[in-house]
Amino acid sequence: MQTLKHYYTGILLLLFFSCNVSPKAINYGDDGCYFCKMTIVDKVHAAEIVTKKGKIYKFDASECMIHFMKEFDTSEIKLYLSNNYTAPESLIDATKSTFLISKNIPSPMGAYLSAFKTEEDAKKIQSEKGGTLYTWNQLLAHLKN
């Protein structure tokens, strides 16, 4: 009977962890971009999608994540994440981020696109580097063209 309890506990734990929908750390230098297949090395421009089933898609740039969305059923996506420009390796909610496109901040795929957790941080860097600010929806419309 004791063995059966352990067996059920193990199954419940397996179900709990297999349904966990959360970001996964990017292994810079080892993980590849799901869209362009390049190795992810840039710690300020990477991005990640987490589906409602917990599947992780990693990208070397936010622009790769957005281009990937054109070929994917976006109703399956739970989390859109981008690296925070001011805190390398830190993933932030892309849908709530402020984006800066500045020719003075190169990104891996040439869109010059950087994400910021706050509009204040984005405006500060914009004043130093120039460029144009976008919300998530404005960015999607901009890159759609």
Coordinates of N, CA and C in Angstrom, one line a residue:
M1 N 0.8 -1.2 0.0 CA 0.0 0.0 0.0 C 0.9 1.3 0.0
Q2 N 1.9 1.2 0.8 CA 2.9 2.4 0.9 C 3.5 2.7 -0.5
T3 N 3.8 1.6 -1.3 CA 4.4 1.8 -2.6 C 3.4 2.4 -3.5
L4 N 2.2 2.1 -3.4 CA 1.1 2.6 -4.3 C 1.0 4.1 -4.0
K5 N 1.0 4.6 -2.7 CA 1.0 6.0 -2.4 C 2.1 6.8 -3.0
H6 N 3.3 6.2 -3.0 CA 4.5 6.9 -3.6 C 4.3 6.9 -5.1
Y7 N 3.7 5.9 -5.7 CA 3.5 5.9 -7.1 C 2.5 7.0 -7.5
Y8 N 1.4 7.1 -6.8 CA 0.4 8.2 -7.1 C 1.0 9.6 -6.9
T9 N 1.8 9.7 -5.8 CA 2.4 11.0 -5.5 C 3.3 11.4 -6.7
G10 N 4.1 10.4 -7.2 CA 5.0 10.7 -8.3 C 4.3 11.1 -9.5
I11 N 3.1 10.4 -9.8 CA 2.3 10.8 -11.0 C 1.8 12.2 -10.8
L12 N 1.3 12.6 -9.7 CA 0.7 13.9 -9.5 C 1.8 15.0 -9.6
L13 N 3.0 14.7 -9.1 CA 4.1 15.7 -9.2 C 4.5 15.8 -10.7
L14 N 4.6 14.7 -11.4 CA 4.9 14.7 -12.8 C 3.9 15.6 -13.6
L15 N 2.6 15.4 -13.3 CA 1.6 16.2 -14.0 C 1.7 17.6 -13.7
F16 N 2.0 17.9 -12.4 CA 2.1 19.3 -12.0 C 3.2 20.0 -12.7
F17 N 4.4 19.4 -12.8 CA 5.6 20.0 -13.4 C 5.5 20.0 -14.9
S18 N 4.8 19.0 -15.5 CA 4.7 19.0 -16.9 C 3.7 20.1 -17.4
C19 N 2.8 20.6 -16.6 CA 1.9 21.6 -17.0 C 2.4 23.0 -16.6
N20 N 3.6 23.1 -16.1 CA 4.1 24.4 -15.6 C 4.4 25.3 -16.8
V21 N 3.7 26.5 -16.9 CA 3.9 27.4 -17.9 C 4.7 28.6 -17.4
S22 N 6.0 28.6 -17.6 CA 6.9 29.7 -17.1 C 8.1 29.8 -18.1
P23 N 8.7 31.0 -18.0 CA 9.9 31.2 -18.8 C 11.0 30.2 -18.5
K24 N 11.9 30.0 -19.4 CA 13.1 29.1 -19.1 C 14.3 30.0 -19.5
A25 N 15.3 29.9 -18.7 CA 16.5 30.7 -18.9 C 17.2 30.3 -20.3
I26 N 17.7 31.3 -21.0 CA 18.4 31.0 -22.2 C 19.8 30.7 -21.9
N27 N 20.3 29.6 -22.5 CA 21.7 29.3 -22.4 C 22.5 29.9 -23.6
Y28 N 23.0 31.1 -23.3 CA 23.7 31.9 -24.3 C 25.0 31.2 -24.8
G29 N 25.1 31.1 -26.1 CA 26.3 30.4 -26.7 C 25.9 28.9 -27.0
D30 N 24.8 28.4 -26.4 CA 24.4 27.0 -26.7 C 23.1 26.9 -27.4
D31 N 22.1 27.7 -26.9 CA 20.7 27.6 -27.5 C 20.7 28.3 -28.9
G32 N 19.9 27.8 -29.8 CA 19.7 28.3 -31.1 C 18.4 29.0 -31.3
C33 N 18.4 30.0 -32.2 CA 17.1 30.7 -32.5 C 16.2 29.8 -33.3
Y34 N 15.0 29.7 -32.8 CA 14.0 28.8 -33.5 C 13.7 29.3 -34.9
F35 N 13.8 30.6 -35.1 CA 13.4 31.2 -36.4 C 14.5 31.2 -37.4
C36 N 15.7 31.8 -37.0 CA 16.8 31.9 -38.0 C 17.9 30.9 -37.8
K37 N 17.8 30.1 -36.8 CA 18.8 29.0 -36.5 C 20.2 29.5 -36.0
M38 N 20.4 30.8 -35.8 CA 21.6 31.3 -35.3 C 21.8 30.9 -33.8
T39 N 23.0 30.8 -33.4 CA 23.2 30.6 -31.9 C 22.9 31.9 -31.2
I40 N 22.2 31.8 -30.1 CA 21.9 33.0 -29.3 C 23.1 33.4 -28.4
V41 N 23.7 34.5 -28.7 CA 24.8 35.0 -27.9 C 24.6 36.4 -27.3
D42 N 23.7 37.2 -27.9 CA 23.5 38.5 -27.4 C 22.5 38.5 -26.2
K43 N 23.0 39.0 -25.1 CA 22.3 39.0 -23.8 C 21.3 40.1 -23.6
V44 N 21.2 41.1 -24.6 CA 20.3 42.2 -24.4 C 19.2 42.2 -25.5
H45 N 19.3 41.3 -26.5 CA 18.3 41.3 -27.5 C 17.5 40.0 -27.7
A46 N 17.8 39.0 -26.9 CA 17.1 37.7 -27.1 C 15.7 37.8 -26.7
A47 N 14.9 36.7 -27.1 CA 13.5 36.7 -26.8 C 13.0 35.3 -26.7
E48 N 11.8 35.1 -26.2 CA 11.3 33.8 -25.9 C 9.8 33.8 -25.9
I49 N 9.2 32.7 -26.4 CA 7.7 32.5 -26.4 C 7.5 31.2 -25.6
V50 N 6.5 31.3 -24.7 CA 6.0 30.1 -23.9 C 4.6 29.9 -24.3
T51 N 4.3 28.7 -24.8 CA 2.9 28.3 -25.1 C 2.1 28.0 -23.9
K52 N 0.8 27.9 -24.1 CA -0.1 27.5 -23.0 C 0.2 26.1 -22.5
K53 N 0.8 25.3 -23.3 CA 1.2 23.9 -22.9 C 2.6 23.9 -22.3
G54 N 3.2 25.0 -22.2 CA 4.6 25.1 -21.6 C 5.7 24.9 -22.6
K55 N 5.5 24.8 -23.9 CA 6.6 24.6 -24.8 C 7.3 26.0 -25.0
I56 N 8.6 25.9 -25.1 CA 9.5 27.1 -25.1 C 10.1 27.2 -26.5
Y57 N 10.0 28.4 -27.1 CA 10.6 28.8 -28.3 C 11.6 29.9 -28.0
K58 N 12.8 29.8 -28.3 CA 13.8 30.8 -28.0 C 14.3 31.5 -29.3
F59 N 14.6 32.8 -29.2 CA 15.0 33.6 -30.4 C 16.2 34.5 -30.1
D60 N 17.0 34.7 -31.1 CA 18.2 35.6 -30.8 C 17.8 37.1 -30.9
A61 N 16.6 37.4 -31.3 CA 16.2 38.8 -31.3 C 14.7 38.9 -31.3
S62 N 14.2 40.0 -30.8 CA 12.7 40.2 -30.7 C 12.1 40.2 -32.1
E63 N 12.9 40.7 -33.1 CA 12.3 40.6 -34.5 C 12.1 39.2 -35.0
C64 N 13.0 38.3 -34.6 CA 12.8 36.9 -35.0 C 11.5 36.3 -34.3
M65 N 11.3 36.7 -33.1 CA 10.1 36.2 -32.4 C 8.8 36.7 -33.1
I66 N 8.9 38.0 -33.5 CA 7.7 38.6 -34.2 C 7.5 38.0 -35.6
H67 N 8.6 37.7 -36.3 CA 8.5 37.1 -37.6 C 8.0 35.6 -37.5
F68 N 8.4 34.9 -36.4 CA 7.9 33.6 -36.1 C 6.4 33.6 -35.9
M69 N 5.9 34.6 -35.3 CA 4.4 34.7 -35.0 C 3.6 34.6 -36.3
K70 N 4.2 35.1 -37.4 CA 3.4 35.0 -38.7 C 3.1 33.6 -39.1
E71 N 3.9 32.7 -38.7 CA 3.8 31.3 -39.1 C 3.2 30.4 -38.0
F72 N 2.8 30.9 -36.9 CA 2.4 30.2 -35.7 C 1.0 30.6 -35.3
D73 N 0.2 29.6 -34.7 CA -1.1 30.0 -34.2 C -0.9 30.7 -32.9
T74 N -1.1 32.0 -32.9 CA -0.8 32.9 -31.8 C -1.8 32.6 -30.6
S75 N -2.9 32.0 -30.9 CA -3.8 31.7 -29.8 C -3.3 30.7 -28.8
E76 N -2.2 30.0 -29.2 CA -1.5 29.0 -28.3 C -0.5 29.6 -27.4
I77 N -0.2 30.9 -27.7 CA 0.9 31.6 -26.9 C 0.4 32.2 -25.6
K78 N 1.1 31.8 -24.5 CA 0.8 32.3 -23.2 C 1.7 33.5 -22.9
L79 N 3.0 33.5 -23.2 CA 4.0 34.5 -22.8 C 4.8 34.9 -24.0
Y80 N 4.9 36.2 -24.1 CA 5.9 36.8 -25.1 C 6.9 37.5 -24.2
L81 N 8.2 37.2 -24.4 CA 9.2 37.7 -23.5 C 10.4 38.3 -24.4
S82 N 10.9 39.4 -23.9 CA 12.1 40.0 -24.6 C 13.1 40.3 -23.5
N83 N 14.4 40.3 -23.9 CA 15.4 40.7 -22.9 C 15.3 42.2 -22.7
N84 N 15.5 42.6 -21.4 CA 15.5 44.0 -21.0 C 16.8 44.6 -21.4
Y85 N 16.9 45.6 -22.2 CA 18.1 46.2 -22.6 C 18.9 46.7 -21.4
T86 N 18.3 47.2 -20.4 CA 19.0 47.8 -19.3 C 19.4 46.7 -18.2
A87 N 18.9 45.5 -18.4 CA 19.3 44.4 -17.4 C 19.6 43.1 -18.3
P88 N 20.7 43.0 -18.8 CA 21.0 41.9 -19.7 C 20.7 40.5 -19.1
E89 N 20.1 39.6 -19.9 CA 19.7 38.3 -19.6 C 18.3 38.2 -18.8
S90 N 17.8 39.4 -18.5 CA 16.5 39.5 -17.8 C 15.4 39.5 -18.8
L91 N 14.5 38.5 -18.8 CA 13.3 38.5 -19.7 C 12.2 39.2 -19.1
I92 N 11.5 40.1 -19.9 CA 10.4 40.9 -19.5 C 9.2 40.6 -20.4
D93 N 8.0 40.9 -19.9 CA 6.8 40.8 -20.7 C 6.9 41.7 -21.9
A94 N 7.0 41.2 -23.1 CA 7.1 42.0 -24.3 C 5.9 42.8 -24.6
T95 N 4.7 42.3 -24.2 CA 3.5 43.0 -24.5 C 3.3 44.3 -23.7
K96 N 4.1 44.4 -22.6 CA 4.0 45.5 -21.7 C 5.3 46.4 -21.8
S97 N 6.2 46.0 -22.7 CA 7.5 46.7 -22.9 C 7.4 47.9 -23.8
T98 N 8.4 48.7 -23.7 CA 8.5 49.8 -24.7 C 9.7 49.4 -25.5
F99 N 9.6 49.6 -26.8 CA 10.7 49.2 -27.8 C 11.3 50.5 -28.4
L100 N 12.5 50.4 -28.6 CA 13.3 51.5 -29.3 C 13.9 50.9 -30.5
I101 N 13.7 51.5 -31.7 CA 14.4 51.2 -32.9 C 15.4 52.4 -33.1
S102 N 16.7 52.1 -32.9 CA 17.7 53.1 -33.1 C 18.9 52.5 -33.9
K103 N 19.3 53.2 -34.9 CA 20.4 52.8 -35.8 C 21.7 52.8 -35.0
N104 N 21.7 53.4 -33.8 CA 22.9 53.4 -33.0 C 23.0 52.2 -32.0
I105 N 22.0 51.3 -32.0 CA 22.0 50.1 -31.2 C 21.7 48.9 -32.1
P106 N 22.8 48.3 -32.6 CA 22.6 47.2 -33.5 C 22.0 46.0 -32.7
S107 N 21.1 45.3 -33.4 CA 20.6 44.0 -32.8 C 20.9 42.9 -33.8
P108 N 20.9 41.6 -33.3 CA 21.4 40.5 -34.1 C 20.9 40.4 -35.5
M109 N 19.7 40.7 -35.8 CA 19.1 40.5 -37.1 C 18.9 41.8 -37.9
G110 N 19.5 42.9 -37.4 CA 19.5 44.1 -38.2 C 18.3 45.0 -38.1
A111 N 17.4 44.7 -37.2 CA 16.2 45.6 -37.0 C 16.5 46.8 -36.1
Y112 N 17.7 46.8 -35.4 CA 18.1 47.8 -34.5 C 17.0 48.0 -33.4
L113 N 16.5 46.8 -32.9 CA 15.3 46.8 -32.0 C 15.7 46.4 -30.6
S114 N 15.4 47.2 -29.6 CA 15.7 46.9 -28.2 C 14.4 47.0 -27.4
A115 N 14.3 46.2 -26.3 CA 13.1 46.2 -25.5 C 13.5 46.8 -24.1
F116 N 12.6 47.5 -23.5 CA 12.8 48.1 -22.2 C 11.6 47.9 -21.3
K117 N 11.9 47.6 -20.0 CA 10.8 47.3 -19.1 C 10.0 48.5 -18.8
T118 N 10.6 49.7 -18.8 CA 9.8 50.9 -18.6 C 10.0 51.9 -19.7
E119 N 9.0 52.7 -19.9 CA 9.1 53.8 -20.9 C 10.1 54.8 -20.5
E120 N 10.3 55.0 -19.2 CA 11.3 56.0 -18.7 C 12.7 55.5 -19.1
D121 N 13.0 54.2 -19.0 CA 14.3 53.7 -19.4 C 14.5 53.9 -20.9
A122 N 13.5 53.6 -21.6 CA 13.5 53.7 -23.1 C 13.8 55.1 -23.5
K123 N 13.1 56.1 -22.9 CA 13.3 57.5 -23.2 C 14.7 58.0 -22.9
K124 N 15.2 57.5 -21.8 CA 16.6 57.9 -21.4 C 17.6 57.4 -22.5
I125 N 17.5 56.2 -22.9 CA 18.4 55.7 -24.0 C 18.1 56.3 -25.3
Q126 N 16.8 56.6 -25.6 CA 16.5 57.3 -26.8 C 17.2 58.7 -26.9
S127 N 17.2 59.4 -25.7 CA 17.9 60.7 -25.7 C 19.4 60.6 -26.0
E128 N 20.0 59.5 -25.6 CA 21.4 59.3 -25.9 C 21.7 58.8 -27.3
K129 N 20.8 57.9 -27.8 CA 21.1 57.1 -29.0 C 20.2 57.5 -30.2
G130 N 19.1 58.2 -29.9 CA 18.2 58.6 -31.0 C 17.3 57.4 -31.3
G131 N 16.4 57.6 -32.2 CA 15.5 56.5 -32.6 C 14.0 56.8 -32.3
T132 N 13.2 55.8 -32.5 CA 11.8 55.9 -32.4 C 11.3 54.9 -31.4
L133 N 10.3 55.3 -30.5 CA 9.8 54.4 -29.5 C 8.5 53.8 -30.0
Y134 N 8.2 52.5 -29.6 CA 7.0 51.8 -30.0 C 6.5 51.0 -28.8
T135 N 5.1 50.9 -28.7 CA 4.5 50.0 -27.8 C 4.5 48.6 -28.5
W136 N 4.1 47.6 -27.9 CA 4.1 46.2 -28.5 C 3.2 46.2 -29.7
N137 N 2.0 46.8 -29.6 CA 1.1 46.8 -30.8 C 1.6 47.7 -31.9
Q138 N 2.2 48.8 -31.6 CA 2.7 49.7 -32.6 C 3.9 48.9 -33.3
L139 N 4.7 48.2 -32.5 CA 5.8 47.5 -33.1 C 5.3 46.4 -34.1
L140 N 4.3 45.6 -33.6 CA 3.7 44.6 -34.5 C 3.3 45.2 -35.8
A141 N 2.6 46.3 -35.8 CA 2.1 47.0 -37.0 C 3.3 47.4 -37.8
H142 N 4.3 48.0 -37.2 CA 5.5 48.5 -37.9 C 6.2 47.4 -38.6
L143 N 6.4 46.3 -38.0 CA 7.2 45.2 -38.6 C 6.3 44.3 -39.5
K144 N 5.0 44.5 -39.5 CA 4.2 43.8 -40.4 C 4.3 44.4 -41.9
N145 N 4.7 45.6 -42.0 CA 4.9 46.3 -43.3 C 6.2 45.9 -43.9

